[in-house]
Amino acid sequence: TESVSAPVVINIFEGGAYSIDADNRKVDLIDGQSITAPLEIYTKSESDIEILYGDGSIARISSDSHINLKSASYDNGTIISRISLLSGHVWSKVVGLTTLESSWTIETPHAVATVRGTAFDSYVDDEQSEFTGSEHDVYIEMTDEETGAVIDGLGAMLGEGEQVILTKDIRKEILE
């Protein structure tokens, strides 16, 4: 069998985005640029960018967002994407996870969304995390705000058109 590997690239549709280098300087990201994880990405005001994977899966990042791209690769049909959404908005379209090793995860301070070939929306600010299913199912799990670890037994499947909003007050009620 032939080895198929494809770069993960940034597409900039409007505005721009940057990362911070080891010397703590802003480095503008360039449309079509190959990127590797780990990488913190900040989108500028009135921006629309996406991270494009080799199978056509995308993570579209809106204006004034901040993500930590923890893992990003596409190799021999295996896609790995692990994004920590620190502020703002990410819309994901996952073409399909075709190998057992494949994974697509969006983490927020309040929850983790894990999917296997779907589209979904995620938003976070200081007060809440919000997830909305667009296609197929998304599994949402609550996380410990201190450690970021998933809390066993506190997960649910989110279907098409369904939404879950986890505010600090709702989390407190659930955990009591």
Short mmCIF file of C-alpha atoms in Angstrom, two decimals, residues 26-131:
data_model
loop_
_atom_site.label_atom_id
_atom_site.label_comp_id
_atom_site.label_asym_id
_atom_site.label_seq_id
_atom_site.Cartn_x
_atom_site.Cartn_y
_atom_site.Cartn_z
CA LYS A 26 3.70 37.95 17.18
CA VAL A 27 4.20 35.97 13.98
CA ASP A 28 1.51 36.44 11.33
CA LEU A 29 0.20 33.23 9.79
CA ILE A 30 0.09 33.18 5.98
CA ASP A 31 -2.74 31.88 3.79
CA GLY A 32 -1.85 28.37 2.60
CA GLN A 33 0.91 27.94 5.18
CA SER A 34 1.61 24.41 6.48
CA ILE A 35 1.41 24.27 10.26
CA THR A 36 2.46 21.78 12.91
CA ALA A 37 1.26 21.28 16.45
CA PRO A 38 1.63 22.38 19.10
CA LEU A 39 0.72 25.90 18.03
CA GLU A 40 -1.29 28.64 19.72
CA ILE A 41 -3.38 30.58 17.21
CA TYR A 42 -5.04 33.96 17.76
CA THR A 43 -7.49 35.33 15.19
CA LYS A 44 -7.72 39.06 14.64
CA SER A 45 -10.94 41.11 14.67
CA GLU A 46 -13.23 40.51 11.68
CA SER A 47 -11.32 37.39 10.67
CA ASP A 48 -12.39 34.05 9.25
CA ILE A 49 -9.77 31.31 8.98
CA GLU A 50 -9.71 27.53 8.83
CA ILE A 51 -7.36 24.70 9.57
CA LEU A 52 -7.60 22.24 6.65
CA TYR A 53 -6.63 18.56 6.99
CA GLY A 54 -5.60 16.19 4.20
CA ASP A 55 -9.01 14.48 3.99
CA GLY A 56 -10.92 17.76 3.68
CA SER A 57 -11.91 18.03 7.35
CA ILE A 58 -11.83 21.59 8.67
CA ALA A 59 -11.84 23.59 11.87
CA ARG A 60 -13.12 27.10 11.06
CA ILE A 61 -12.04 29.71 13.60
CA SER A 62 -13.93 32.98 13.96
CA SER A 63 -12.81 36.50 14.88
CA ASP A 64 -11.19 37.24 18.22
CA SER A 65 -10.66 33.57 19.05
CA HIS A 66 -7.73 31.88 20.77
CA ILE A 67 -6.95 28.18 20.36
CA ASN A 68 -4.15 25.87 21.33
CA LEU A 69 -3.68 23.38 18.49
CA LYS A 70 -2.36 20.47 20.56
CA SER A 71 -2.34 17.83 17.79
CA ALA A 72 -2.87 18.13 14.03
CA SER A 73 -1.97 15.50 11.46
CA TYR A 74 -3.22 13.46 8.53
CA ASP A 75 -1.28 10.33 7.57
CA ASN A 76 -2.39 7.10 5.85
CA GLY A 77 -6.09 7.83 6.45
CA THR A 78 -5.55 8.64 10.13
CA ILE A 79 -6.55 12.13 11.18
CA ILE A 80 -5.64 13.51 14.57
CA SER A 81 -7.01 16.85 15.72
CA ARG A 82 -6.97 18.06 19.30
CA ILE A 83 -7.89 21.70 19.81
CA SER A 84 -8.17 23.53 23.10
CA LEU A 85 -10.64 26.38 22.55
CA LEU A 86 -9.56 29.03 25.05
CA SER A 87 -11.86 31.82 23.84
CA GLY A 88 -14.12 32.45 20.89
CA HIS A 89 -15.70 30.15 18.34
CA VAL A 90 -14.72 27.06 16.31
CA TRP A 91 -16.97 25.25 13.81
CA SER A 92 -15.82 21.74 12.90
CA LYS A 93 -16.62 19.65 9.83
CA VAL A 94 -15.16 16.17 10.16
CA VAL A 95 -15.28 14.21 6.91
CA GLY A 96 -15.00 10.86 8.68
CA LEU A 97 -12.63 9.14 11.01
CA THR A 98 -11.73 6.01 9.07
CA THR A 99 -9.14 4.38 11.32
CA LEU A 100 -9.28 3.32 14.96
CA GLU A 101 -6.36 5.64 15.66
CA SER A 102 -8.24 8.68 14.29
CA SER A 103 -9.64 11.27 16.68
CA TRP A 104 -11.14 14.77 16.62
CA THR A 105 -11.48 16.58 19.93
CA ILE A 106 -12.39 20.12 20.97
CA GLU A 107 -11.62 20.92 24.60
CA THR A 108 -12.95 23.90 26.54
CA PRO A 109 -12.48 24.72 30.23
CA HIS A 110 -15.92 23.17 30.89
CA ALA A 111 -16.23 20.17 28.56
CA VAL A 112 -14.70 18.01 25.85
CA ALA A 113 -16.40 17.18 22.53
CA THR A 114 -15.27 14.04 20.70
CA VAL A 115 -16.60 13.06 17.28
CA ARG A 116 -16.33 10.42 14.56
CA GLY A 117 -17.44 12.11 11.31
CA THR A 118 -19.83 14.98 11.84
CA ALA A 119 -20.22 18.74 11.88
CA PHE A 120 -20.69 20.71 15.07
CA ASP A 121 -20.31 24.17 16.55
CA SER A 122 -18.40 25.10 19.72
CA TYR A 123 -18.17 28.40 21.57
CA VAL A 124 -16.53 29.39 24.86
CA ASP A 125 -16.17 32.53 26.93
CA ASP A 126 -15.34 33.15 30.59
CA GLU A 127 -18.78 32.04 31.75
CA GLN A 128 -19.82 29.10 29.58
CA SER A 129 -19.16 26.50 26.92
CA GLU A 130 -21.74 25.88 24.20
CA PHE A 131 -21.94 23.00 21.70
#
